[in-house]
Structure formats: C-alpha cells, structure tokens
Coordinates of C-alpha atoms in Angstrom, one line a residue:
Chain A
M1 CA -60.4 -6.0 117.3
N2 CA -57.2 -6.8 119.2
G3 CA -57.3 -10.6 118.8
S4 CA -54.9 -12.2 116.4
V5 CA -55.8 -15.5 115.3
S6 CA -53.1 -17.5 113.6
P7 CA -54.2 -19.5 110.5
T8 CA -52.8 -22.7 111.9
V9 CA -55.6 -22.9 114.3
A10 CA -59.0 -23.3 113.1
T11 CA -61.3 -21.8 115.6
S12 CA -65.1 -21.9 114.2
Q13 CA -65.2 -25.0 111.8
I14 CA -66.1 -28.5 113.0
D15 CA -63.0 -30.6 112.6
S16 CA -63.6 -34.4 112.8
T17 CA -59.7 -34.9 113.6
A18 CA -59.8 -32.6 116.5
I19 CA -59.9 -34.1 120.1
L20 CA -61.5 -31.0 121.5
E21 CA -63.5 -28.2 119.9
V22 CA -64.8 -25.4 121.8
L23 CA -67.3 -23.5 119.7
K24 CA -68.5 -19.9 120.6
V25 CA -69.0 -20.9 124.2
G26 CA -70.5 -18.4 126.6
F27 CA -71.1 -18.8 130.2
R28 CA -72.4 -16.5 133.1
Y29 CA -72.8 -16.9 136.9
G30 CA -76.1 -14.9 137.4
A31 CA -75.4 -11.5 135.9
K32 CA -71.6 -11.9 135.7
I33 CA -70.1 -13.0 132.4
A34 CA -67.5 -15.5 132.7
L35 CA -66.9 -16.8 129.2
D36 CA -67.9 -14.8 126.2
D37 CA -67.9 -16.2 122.7
V38 CA -64.8 -18.6 123.2
S39 CA -63.6 -21.0 120.7
M40 CA -60.7 -23.1 120.5
T41 CA -59.5 -26.3 118.9
L42 CA -57.1 -29.1 120.3
N43 CA -55.6 -31.4 118.1
P44 CA -54.0 -35.1 118.8
G45 CA -50.8 -34.9 120.6
E46 CA -50.9 -31.0 121.0
F47 CA -49.7 -29.2 124.2
H48 CA -52.0 -26.3 124.3
A49 CA -51.5 -23.6 126.7
L50 CA -54.5 -21.7 128.0
L51 CA -52.9 -18.5 129.4
G52 CA -54.8 -16.0 131.6
P53 CA -54.6 -14.3 135.0
N54 CA -56.7 -15.5 137.9
G55 CA -60.6 -14.9 137.3
A56 CA -59.9 -14.9 133.4
G57 CA -62.4 -17.9 133.1
K58 CA -59.9 -20.8 132.7
S59 CA -61.4 -22.9 135.5
T60 CA -64.9 -22.1 134.2
L61 CA -64.0 -23.6 130.8
F62 CA -62.5 -26.6 132.3
N63 CA -65.6 -27.1 134.5
L64 CA -67.6 -27.1 131.2
I65 CA -65.3 -29.4 129.5
S66 CA -65.4 -31.9 132.3
R67 CA -69.2 -31.6 132.3
L68 CA -69.3 -30.3 135.9
Y69 CA -71.2 -27.2 134.5
Q70 CA -73.7 -27.3 131.7
V71 CA -72.9 -25.3 128.5
Q72 CA -75.1 -22.3 128.3
N73 CA -74.2 -21.0 125.0
G74 CA -72.2 -22.6 122.1
E75 CA -71.0 -26.0 121.8
I76 CA -68.3 -28.3 123.2
R77 CA -67.1 -31.4 121.1
L78 CA -65.1 -34.1 122.3
Q79 CA -63.7 -36.2 119.3
G80 CA -66.3 -34.7 117.3
Q81 CA -69.3 -35.6 119.6
D82 CA -71.5 -33.0 121.2
L83 CA -70.9 -32.9 125.0
G84 CA -74.5 -31.8 125.7
Q85 CA -76.0 -34.7 123.8
H86 CA -73.8 -37.6 124.7
G87 CA -73.6 -37.1 128.2
A88 CA -71.1 -38.6 130.7
K89 CA -69.9 -41.5 128.4
L90 CA -67.6 -39.0 126.5
L91 CA -65.7 -38.6 129.9
E92 CA -64.1 -42.1 129.3
D93 CA -61.3 -40.2 127.2
V94 CA -60.8 -37.2 129.5
G95 CA -58.5 -37.1 132.3
M96 CA -58.5 -34.0 134.5
V97 CA -56.1 -32.5 137.2
F98 CA -58.1 -29.9 139.1
Q99 CA -56.7 -26.6 140.5
Q100 CA -57.2 -27.6 144.0
S101 CA -56.1 -31.0 145.1
T102 CA -58.8 -33.6 145.1
L103 CA -57.0 -36.4 146.9
D104 CA -58.4 -37.8 150.1
L105 CA -55.6 -36.9 152.6
E106 CA -56.3 -39.7 155.1
L107 CA -56.2 -42.4 152.3
S108 CA -52.9 -43.9 150.9
V109 CA -51.7 -43.3 147.3
A110 CA -53.0 -46.6 146.1
E111 CA -56.5 -46.2 147.8
N112 CA -57.0 -42.8 146.0
L113 CA -55.9 -44.2 142.7
H114 CA -58.2 -47.4 143.3
Y115 CA -61.2 -45.2 143.9
H116 CA -60.7 -43.3 140.6
G117 CA -60.0 -46.5 138.7
S118 CA -63.2 -48.1 140.1
L119 CA -65.2 -45.1 138.9
Q120 CA -63.8 -45.5 135.5
G121 CA -64.8 -49.2 135.5
L122 CA -61.3 -50.7 135.8
S123 CA -61.1 -54.0 137.4
R124 CA -59.1 -54.3 140.5
K125 CA -56.3 -56.3 138.8
L126 CA -56.0 -53.8 135.8
C127 CA -56.2 -50.9 138.1
R128 CA -53.3 -52.2 140.2
Q129 CA -51.2 -52.7 137.0
R130 CA -52.0 -49.4 135.7
M131 CA -51.3 -47.8 139.0
E132 CA -47.9 -49.3 139.1
E133 CA -47.1 -48.2 135.5
E134 CA -48.3 -44.5 136.0
L135 CA -46.6 -44.1 139.3
A136 CA -43.3 -45.6 137.9
R137 CA -43.5 -42.9 135.3
V138 CA -43.7 -40.1 137.8
E139 CA -41.2 -41.8 139.9
M140 CA -43.5 -42.5 142.7
S141 CA -43.5 -46.3 142.8
D142 CA -42.2 -46.5 146.5
R143 CA -45.0 -44.5 147.7
L144 CA -48.0 -46.8 147.0
S145 CA -48.9 -47.2 150.6
T146 CA -47.9 -43.7 151.8
K147 CA -50.9 -41.6 153.1
V148 CA -51.4 -38.5 150.9
R149 CA -51.1 -36.4 154.0
Q150 CA -47.6 -37.4 154.2
L151 CA -46.7 -36.2 150.6
N152 CA -45.3 -32.8 149.8
G153 CA -47.2 -30.7 147.2
G154 CA -45.2 -31.6 144.2
H155 CA -45.7 -35.4 145.0
R156 CA -49.4 -34.9 145.5
R157 CA -49.6 -33.4 141.9
R158 CA -47.6 -36.1 140.4
V159 CA -50.0 -38.6 142.1
E160 CA -52.9 -36.7 140.7
I161 CA -51.4 -36.7 137.1
A162 CA -50.9 -40.4 137.5
R163 CA -54.6 -40.8 138.6
A164 CA -55.8 -38.8 135.6
L165 CA -54.0 -41.2 133.3
L166 CA -55.1 -44.4 134.8
H167 CA -58.0 -44.9 132.4
R168 CA -55.7 -43.8 129.3
P169 CA -57.6 -40.8 128.4
K170 CA -56.8 -39.1 124.9
L171 CA -57.4 -35.6 126.5
L172 CA -55.8 -34.4 129.6
L173 CA -56.9 -31.3 131.2
L174 CA -54.7 -29.6 133.9
D175 CA -55.9 -26.6 135.7
E176 CA -53.0 -24.7 137.0
A177 CA -51.4 -28.0 137.9
T178 CA -48.2 -26.2 139.1
V179 CA -49.8 -23.6 141.3
G180 CA -48.1 -23.5 144.7
L181 CA -45.0 -25.7 143.8
D182 CA -41.4 -24.6 143.8
P183 CA -39.8 -23.9 140.6
E184 CA -38.0 -27.4 140.3
A185 CA -41.2 -29.2 140.8
R186 CA -43.1 -27.0 138.4
K187 CA -40.5 -27.7 135.7
S188 CA -40.5 -31.4 136.3
I189 CA -44.3 -31.5 135.9
N190 CA -44.2 -29.4 132.9
Q191 CA -41.7 -31.7 131.3
H192 CA -43.4 -34.8 132.2
V193 CA -46.6 -33.6 130.6
R194 CA -44.9 -32.5 127.5
K195 CA -43.4 -36.0 127.3
L196 CA -46.8 -37.5 127.4
C197 CA -47.9 -35.4 124.3
R198 CA -44.8 -36.5 122.4
E199 CA -44.6 -40.1 123.3
D200 CA -48.2 -41.1 124.0
G201 CA -49.9 -38.8 121.6
I202 CA -52.0 -37.5 124.4
S203 CA -53.6 -33.9 123.9
V204 CA -53.1 -31.6 126.8
L205 CA -55.0 -28.4 127.7
W206 CA -52.7 -26.8 130.2
A207 CA -54.1 -23.8 132.1
T208 CA -51.7 -21.4 133.6
H209 CA -51.1 -17.8 134.6
L210 CA -47.2 -18.5 134.4
I211 CA -45.9 -17.4 131.0
E212 CA -42.5 -19.2 131.7
E213 CA -44.2 -22.5 131.4
I214 CA -44.9 -21.9 127.7
D215 CA -42.5 -22.6 124.8
E216 CA -42.1 -20.7 121.5
Q217 CA -43.7 -23.6 119.6
D218 CA -46.7 -24.2 121.8
P219 CA -50.2 -23.2 120.6
V220 CA -51.6 -20.7 123.0
T221 CA -54.9 -19.2 123.8
I222 CA -54.8 -16.0 125.7
L223 CA -58.1 -15.6 127.8
F224 CA -58.8 -12.3 129.6
N225 CA -61.9 -11.4 131.3
G226 CA -63.6 -14.3 129.6
K227 CA -62.8 -13.4 126.2
V228 CA -60.2 -14.9 123.8
K229 CA -57.5 -12.1 123.3
A230 CA -55.3 -14.0 121.0
Q231 CA -54.8 -17.5 119.7
G232 CA -52.0 -19.3 117.8
L233 CA -48.4 -20.4 118.3
S234 CA -46.7 -18.6 121.0
Q235 CA -44.1 -17.1 118.4
A236 CA -47.0 -15.9 116.1
I237 CA -48.7 -14.2 118.8
C238 CA -45.4 -12.3 119.7
S239 CA -44.7 -11.4 115.9
D240 CA -48.3 -10.5 115.5
S241 CA -48.2 -8.0 118.4
Q242 CA -44.7 -7.0 117.6
C243 CA -43.4 -7.9 120.9
A244 CA -40.1 -9.6 121.6
T245 CA -41.6 -12.0 124.3
L246 CA -44.9 -13.6 125.1
A247 CA -44.9 -11.7 128.3
D248 CA -44.8 -8.4 126.5
A249 CA -47.4 -9.6 124.1
F250 CA -49.7 -10.7 127.0
E251 CA -49.2 -7.2 128.6
Q252 CA -50.0 -5.4 125.6
L253 CA -53.0 -7.4 124.6
T254 CA -54.6 -7.3 128.1
Q255 CA -53.4 -3.6 128.5
N256 CA -55.4 -2.5 125.4
N257 CA -58.3 -4.0 127.1
R258 CA -58.1 -2.2 130.3
E259 CA -57.9 1.1 128.4
G260 CA -60.5 0.1 125.7
N261 CA -64.1 0.0 125.7
R262 CA -65.2 -2.0 128.8
P263 CA -69.0 -1.4 129.3
Chain B
M1 CA -71.8 -48.6 130.2
S2 CA -71.6 -52.3 131.1
R3 CA -73.0 -53.8 134.2
Q4 CA -69.6 -54.7 135.2
S5 CA -68.3 -51.2 135.4
M6 CA -71.3 -50.1 137.3
V7 CA -70.7 -52.8 139.9
C8 CA -67.1 -51.8 140.0
A9 CA -68.0 -48.1 140.5
F10 CA -70.3 -49.1 143.4
N11 CA -67.6 -51.3 145.0
G12 CA -65.0 -48.5 144.7
I13 CA -67.3 -45.9 146.3
L14 CA -68.4 -48.2 149.0
Y15 CA -64.7 -49.3 149.8
R16 CA -63.7 -45.5 150.0
E17 CA -66.6 -44.8 152.4
L18 CA -65.5 -47.7 154.6
L19 CA -62.0 -46.7 154.5
R20 CA -62.8 -43.2 155.6
F21 CA -65.0 -44.7 158.4
V22 CA -62.2 -46.8 159.7
Y23 CA -59.7 -44.0 159.5
Q24 CA -62.0 -41.6 161.1
R25 CA -62.5 -43.2 164.6
S26 CA -63.4 -40.0 166.2
R27 CA -66.5 -39.7 164.0
F28 CA -67.5 -43.2 165.0
F29 CA -67.3 -42.3 168.6
S30 CA -69.2 -39.1 168.5
A31 CA -71.9 -40.8 166.4
L32 CA -72.0 -43.4 169.4
V33 CA -71.9 -41.0 172.3
R34 CA -74.8 -38.7 171.0
P35 CA -77.6 -41.3 171.2
L36 CA -76.1 -42.9 174.6
V37 CA -76.4 -39.5 176.3
W38 CA -80.0 -39.5 175.2
L39 CA -80.4 -42.9 176.4
I40 CA -78.5 -42.9 179.8
V41 CA -79.2 -39.2 180.9
F42 CA -82.2 -37.9 179.2
A43 CA -84.2 -41.0 179.3
A44 CA -83.3 -41.6 183.0
G45 CA -84.6 -38.2 184.0
F46 CA -87.7 -38.4 181.7
R47 CA -88.7 -41.7 182.8
A48 CA -90.6 -40.5 185.8
A49 CA -92.5 -37.8 183.7
L50 CA -93.8 -40.1 181.0
G51 CA -95.7 -43.2 181.6
I52 CA -96.0 -45.5 178.5
S53 CA -99.0 -47.6 178.3
I54 CA -98.8 -51.0 176.4
I55 CA -98.6 -50.1 172.6
E56 CA -97.6 -51.9 169.4
P57 CA -95.2 -53.6 169.0
Y58 CA -94.6 -54.0 172.7
D59 CA -96.3 -56.9 174.5
T60 CA -95.8 -55.5 178.0
Y61 CA -95.2 -52.2 179.9
I62 CA -91.8 -51.0 178.9
T63 CA -89.5 -48.4 180.3
Y64 CA -89.0 -45.2 178.6
E65 CA -85.5 -46.3 177.6
V66 CA -87.0 -49.0 175.6
Y67 CA -89.4 -46.7 173.9
I68 CA -86.8 -44.2 172.8
A69 CA -84.1 -46.7 171.6
P70 CA -85.5 -47.1 168.0
G71 CA -86.1 -43.2 168.0
L72 CA -82.3 -42.9 168.8
V73 CA -81.5 -45.5 166.2
A74 CA -83.3 -43.1 163.7
M75 CA -81.5 -40.3 165.1
V76 CA -78.1 -41.8 164.4
L77 CA -79.2 -42.4 160.9
L78 CA -80.5 -39.0 160.5
F79 CA -77.1 -37.3 161.7
N80 CA -75.0 -39.5 159.5
A81 CA -77.3 -38.9 156.4
M82 CA -77.2 -35.1 157.0
Q83 CA -73.5 -35.0 157.6
S84 CA -72.6 -36.9 154.5
S85 CA -75.2 -35.4 152.2
L86 CA -74.2 -31.9 153.2
S87 CA -70.6 -32.5 152.8
M88 CA -71.3 -33.9 149.4
V89 CA -72.6 -30.6 148.4
Y90 CA -70.6 -28.2 150.3
D91 CA -67.4 -28.8 152.3
R92 CA -64.3 -30.9 152.2
E93 CA -65.9 -33.7 150.1
M94 CA -65.8 -31.4 147.1
G95 CA -62.6 -32.7 146.0
S96 CA -63.7 -36.3 145.9
M97 CA -67.2 -35.2 144.6
R98 CA -65.3 -33.8 141.5
V99 CA -63.5 -37.2 141.2
L100 CA -66.9 -38.8 141.4
L101 CA -68.5 -36.7 138.7
M102 CA -65.5 -37.4 136.3
S103 CA -66.8 -40.8 135.9
P104 CA -68.3 -41.7 132.6
L105 CA -71.2 -43.4 134.5
P106 CA -74.6 -41.5 134.6
R107 CA -74.6 -39.0 137.5
G108 CA -77.8 -40.3 139.0
Y109 CA -76.4 -43.7 139.4
L110 CA -73.2 -42.4 141.0
L111 CA -75.4 -40.4 143.5
V112 CA -77.4 -43.3 144.3
C113 CA -74.4 -45.5 145.0
K114 CA -73.0 -42.7 147.3
L115 CA -76.3 -42.7 149.2
L116 CA -76.2 -46.3 149.6
A117 CA -72.7 -46.5 150.6
S118 CA -73.0 -43.9 153.4
A119 CA -76.1 -45.8 154.4
I120 CA -74.0 -49.0 154.9
V121 CA -71.3 -47.0 156.7
A122 CA -74.0 -45.8 159.3
L123 CA -74.9 -49.6 160.2
P124 CA -71.9 -50.2 162.5
Q125 CA -72.8 -47.0 164.3
V126 CA -76.3 -48.4 164.8
Y127 CA -75.3 -51.8 165.9
G128 CA -72.7 -50.2 168.2
F129 CA -75.3 -48.2 169.9
L130 CA -77.7 -51.1 170.1
L131 CA -74.9 -53.1 171.8
V132 CA -74.3 -50.6 174.5
A133 CA -78.0 -50.0 174.9
W134 CA -78.4 -53.8 175.5
F135 CA -76.6 -53.3 178.9
F136 CA -79.1 -50.6 179.8
E137 CA -82.0 -52.9 179.5
V138 CA -83.0 -52.2 175.9
Q139 CA -83.1 -56.0 174.9
P140 CA -85.1 -56.7 171.9
P141 CA -85.3 -60.3 170.7
W142 CA -82.2 -61.7 168.9
A143 CA -84.1 -61.9 165.6
G144 CA -85.1 -58.3 165.9
Y145 CA -81.4 -57.2 165.2
L146 CA -81.5 -59.1 161.9
W147 CA -85.0 -57.9 160.9
V148 CA -84.0 -54.3 161.4
L149 CA -81.2 -54.4 159.0
P150 CA -83.2 -53.8 155.7
A151 CA -85.3 -51.2 157.7
L152 CA -82.0 -49.3 158.6
I153 CA -80.8 -49.3 155.1
L154 CA -84.0 -48.1 153.6
V155 CA -84.4 -45.4 156.2
A156 CA -80.8 -44.4 155.8
V157 CA -81.1 -44.0 152.0
L158 CA -84.3 -41.8 152.6
L159 CA -82.8 -39.6 155.1
G160 CA -79.6 -39.3 152.8
A161 CA -81.8 -38.4 149.8
L162 CA -83.7 -36.1 151.9
G163 CA -80.4 -34.4 153.0
L164 CA -79.2 -34.2 149.4
F165 CA -82.6 -32.7 148.3
I166 CA -82.4 -30.1 151.1
S167 CA -78.9 -29.0 150.7
S168 CA -79.1 -28.5 146.9
F169 CA -82.5 -26.6 147.6
I170 CA -81.6 -24.2 150.4
R171 CA -78.4 -22.2 150.1
Q172 CA -78.7 -20.7 153.6
L173 CA -78.2 -24.0 155.2
E174 CA -74.5 -24.1 154.6
N175 CA -73.4 -24.8 158.1
F176 CA -74.3 -27.6 160.3
A177 CA -75.7 -25.3 163.0
G178 CA -78.4 -24.1 160.7
V179 CA -79.2 -27.7 159.6
M180 CA -79.4 -28.7 163.3
N181 CA -81.8 -25.9 164.0
F182 CA -84.1 -26.1 161.0
V183 CA -83.9 -29.6 159.9
I184 CA -82.7 -32.1 162.4
F185 CA -84.3 -30.9 165.6
P186 CA -87.9 -30.2 164.0
T187 CA -87.6 -33.6 162.2
F188 CA -86.6 -35.3 165.4
F189 CA -89.1 -33.7 167.9
M190 CA -92.0 -33.7 165.6
S191 CA -92.0 -37.5 165.3
S192 CA -92.7 -40.4 167.4
A193 CA -89.0 -40.9 168.3
L194 CA -89.3 -39.5 171.8
Y195 CA -93.1 -39.9 172.7
P196 CA -96.1 -41.8 171.2
L197 CA -98.1 -39.7 169.1
W198 CA -101.2 -40.1 171.2
K199 CA -99.3 -38.1 173.9
M200 CA -98.8 -35.4 171.4
Q201 CA -102.3 -35.4 170.6
E202 CA -103.5 -34.8 174.1
A203 CA -101.1 -31.6 174.0
S204 CA -102.1 -30.2 170.7
E205 CA -104.0 -31.3 167.7
I206 CA -102.0 -29.3 165.3
L207 CA -98.6 -30.6 166.4
Y208 CA -100.0 -34.0 166.3
L209 CA -101.1 -33.7 162.7
L210 CA -97.5 -32.4 161.9
C211 CA -95.9 -35.3 163.7
S212 CA -98.3 -37.8 161.9
Y213 CA -97.3 -36.5 158.5
N214 CA -93.7 -36.5 159.3
P215 CA -91.9 -39.2 157.2
F216 CA -89.4 -39.5 160.1
S217 CA -92.3 -40.9 162.3
Y218 CA -92.8 -43.6 159.8
C219 CA -89.0 -44.2 159.7
V220 CA -89.0 -44.5 163.6
E221 CA -92.1 -46.9 163.5
L222 CA -90.6 -49.0 160.9
I223 CA -87.3 -49.4 162.8
R224 CA -89.3 -50.0 166.1
H225 CA -91.6 -52.7 164.7
A226 CA -88.8 -54.4 162.8
L227 CA -86.7 -54.5 165.9
Y228 CA -89.4 -56.6 167.7
G229 CA -89.7 -58.8 164.6
R230 CA -93.1 -57.0 163.4
L231 CA -93.8 -55.5 160.1
N232 CA -95.4 -52.2 160.1
E233 CA -96.8 -52.2 156.5
E234 CA -98.1 -48.6 156.4
A235 CA -94.5 -47.4 157.6
L236 CA -92.9 -49.5 155.2
L237 CA -95.1 -48.3 152.2
V238 CA -94.5 -44.6 153.3
V239 CA -90.8 -45.0 153.9
S240 CA -90.3 -46.8 150.5
G241 CA -92.6 -44.3 148.6
C242 CA -90.6 -41.4 150.1
T243 CA -87.2 -43.0 149.4
L244 CA -88.1 -43.3 145.7
V245 CA -89.6 -39.7 145.4
F246 CA -86.8 -38.0 147.3
S247 CA -84.1 -40.0 145.6
I248 CA -85.4 -39.0 142.2
L249 CA -86.0 -35.3 143.2
A250 CA -82.5 -35.2 144.8
V251 CA -80.9 -36.6 141.6
I252 CA -82.8 -34.2 139.4
I253 CA -82.2 -31.1 141.3
F254 CA -78.6 -31.9 142.2
N255 CA -76.4 -29.2 140.6
P256 CA -72.7 -29.3 141.2
Q257 CA -72.5 -25.7 140.0
R258 CA -74.0 -24.6 143.2
G259 CA -71.3 -26.1 145.4
F260 CA -68.4 -25.4 143.0
G261 CA -69.5 -21.8 142.2
K262 CA -67.6 -20.1 145.0
G263 CA -64.2 -21.6 144.5
G264 CA -64.1 -22.6 141.0
R265 CA -64.0 -19.9 138.6

C-alpha cells in the first residue's frame, strides 16, 4: 500500500461532529471507474484540500456531495445525515462554487445573486441584505448592477463565492475555484476562503491541482485515478513519504502508481 | 420546506426567465418572424390549393390564414418548449441548471417551476403573433384572446414536459437540427395545425390515424376552440391527461448525470 493515513484524520468511522463524511465511496461512468473506495472527513472550520490532477475524480466527488449525481457505492453524510436518505433538504447547509462559471452572463450581479437566494428560500429583503454583506466582503459592493459579462474572471469568481455564501452554509465546496486566474487573483481568493474558515467557522473543501495553494498545516487528501493516495496534514504527508515538499511527495505517490500494478 | 420558500423559488425562477427574455430581444423576434412567414407567405400560396368548408368552431367559411393561425400559435409554443427544455439538459443553461439543482427544494418541484416559467415566457410571443395576425384578417372575437390564455399555458407546459422527456430519453438528439427533423416537423405536420384531419383522411387512412392520435392535434384544437370562445372538452381532457403523465415521466426520468457527464469529471 502506498497511501499514508495520518491518525489525525479518521476515515472510516462515523463521526457525529464532522460536517462531511465520505465513506468508501465508489463511482463509475459505464465501465470507467471514476472513484474507488474514497473516504474522507471534514471537521467544522477546517480548510481541507483535495489535491489531484485533472481527471483524478475531484469533480465527480463534488457532484456526488452536491447531489447532482447519485452515490453508487458507499455513503456520504452531511452533519451525520445520509445524503441518500434525506434528499435535497441537506443542501441547505452546502454552498458550492463550480469549476465552470455558472453565472448568467447577460444578467447583473444582483440578478444572479437574487436567483440563487430565491432558490434557497430567502425573502427578497433578506436576500438583498445578505447580498450587500457578502459582496462587501469580497470588495464588490459597487458592482451590484454590473452585468456579469463585463466582469473579469477573478471578479466573477468572487461573485460566485459571495453567491455560495448567501444562504449561510456550513460547508463550502470549491471546485478548482482559481482555475484560469492570474496569480494575484488566485492568492486573494485563497486567502478570502481561509478567512471564512478562521472567522466564521465554515468548513471548506478546496479542490485543486495547484500545490502552491496548500499550506503546511492544511489537511490534504491526494486523489489520483479515483483513489485516495494519501491523507493527512500536508506536513505529515511530506514526512511520511520522506520528501521535502508536498510537490515531491505528490510526485512520488503518483509516480509509484504509474509504475505499479495498474490493471 | 415551507410553502413560503416554495413560492419564493418559483418567483425567482420566473423572474430570471423574464429577465432573460427581456434581455434577449433577438429571440423574441425570431420567435415572431417564424409563424408570420407561415401566415403571410405559406398561407397565401396555399390558400388557393385548399378549400376549407365550414367546420367547428367557425360559423362561416374561413380563409386559410384563419384556419392555420391556431396551428401557428401551437407552433410558437412547440419551438419555445423544445428550445428551453433541450437547453435545460444540454447546452448553455447547464450552469444555471446546476444552480437550480443546488436548491434544497425537491427536484420535481423545481423542474415543474421551470416548465411553468418558460410557458409563461412564451405568452408574449404568442400574443405578439396574434397581434400582427390581426392585420392579416385573423380576427377572433375579443373574448377569445382571454379564453385562450389558460389553453396556452396548459399546452406550453405539456410541450415543455414532452421536450424534457424526449431530451433525457434520446441522446442522439443533441443538436437542434435533429430535433427539428425528428420531433418538431413530424409533430407539426402530423396534426390538424395545417389541414383539417378529414382532408388527411382522404389522402391516407394511416396518416389520418397517426394524426388523430398525436397529442399535438389536441393542443391545436384546444387553442382553436378557445380562441373562438368554445371549449373542446375532448381536447382539454387529452391535453390535461398528457400534461400530467409527461410531467411525471419527465421528472422521474430526469437525470442530470446525462448532461453533465461530458464536462464534469
């Protein structure tokens, strides 16, 4: 086995305090296996990085957690409740930023946010109030009536993060939220999200293929070809694999696999 | 989920559809031009070829333009429904569909809201067409414009549900040209939209049977009668029944995995 599992992250036991538990989840598109026996736990206020190259299965996992796809094998629990049994109701506590932008380009920022707010059952007044708060946090207050088409990539992302937080979720899922942005915009979004964890206690699952977005103290799950290759604090993964950096560790863990016993 | 949040969600979905409709004026005009070409060009050419006798719900001999106007109204609804239902599953709407499905409300409810909202957006297209048609001597009684409203909504929801059902069912119909050939044209031509069915019966008994089982024929007749202040009970029954059945089927069979599979792994 080449997976190193840190004792700080429980993987298979049901933990009632966890926000999100993924338990032995498997998923296939026809014959192609996308996820194989994937487990992970996310605790309140945690910034958990899901690291893997394109095609590793990150988006598939997100689509399962957000109920877009149905779980085929295993179980996903949100705040201790099984996603399969409790249905859409559990999404009340989930905010999501998708890999591809899901904003309506021809609508204004406010109109986009209002659409999401109404789907979450927020009254117009409450929605307006939250909209102003969340946009202020991402320094976009002056863009309420700007058409999304006129915003640059970084600003669109910020709007999407503000949107995902309108209904005050406990869990925020970000699927490659910084893809296609310049380094500065990437950094500022990463910092903003970390602040949400620290100050508001929101749990974040941050999918990325960019190692530089991960800090030493972050819990990390390395996903490769649909399998969990390593799990634990970034530091611990490095020391377990006797590598100086996470990049080296990642290289080593996925390299083994390429040489190893692929069917 | 409270009733309040359900109402809130419907309002949000409808508001968004209306905004998009207002912002996309070109869509409105192409939706208007299509039936007008049929009415002004096709009907004029065809007028001589086809004599219409006095049939329900008309009290007198009518011109061909008057005959096909309700069929063209149904065509406007058909195009609108197919466009919006297909885009729900396949193309650009993907993004907003994801936002829709992140709502904690039941998926079936959200889809029905969406169908209803796009039905309501089709109404200005229909009334726009009827307004122009008035100048081409398609002049139903004033009350008809009101009576036809519930019929339009019912038919639009049926066609939307049918579109959603078809699009989750048949993968090959990914582009709109395929839908034109295999769904819109057969549906439209094998109905009472362009010719009374007894004309069809003279030509071919099999085609006549196909036409008379086509739910779209009932859509057209429901609209035709309503526009002249009459209620065609049989059509109402068939259209309502089909609306119910296809809405339920469309919701059950709806599978977001199908649309997202390509890009989202």
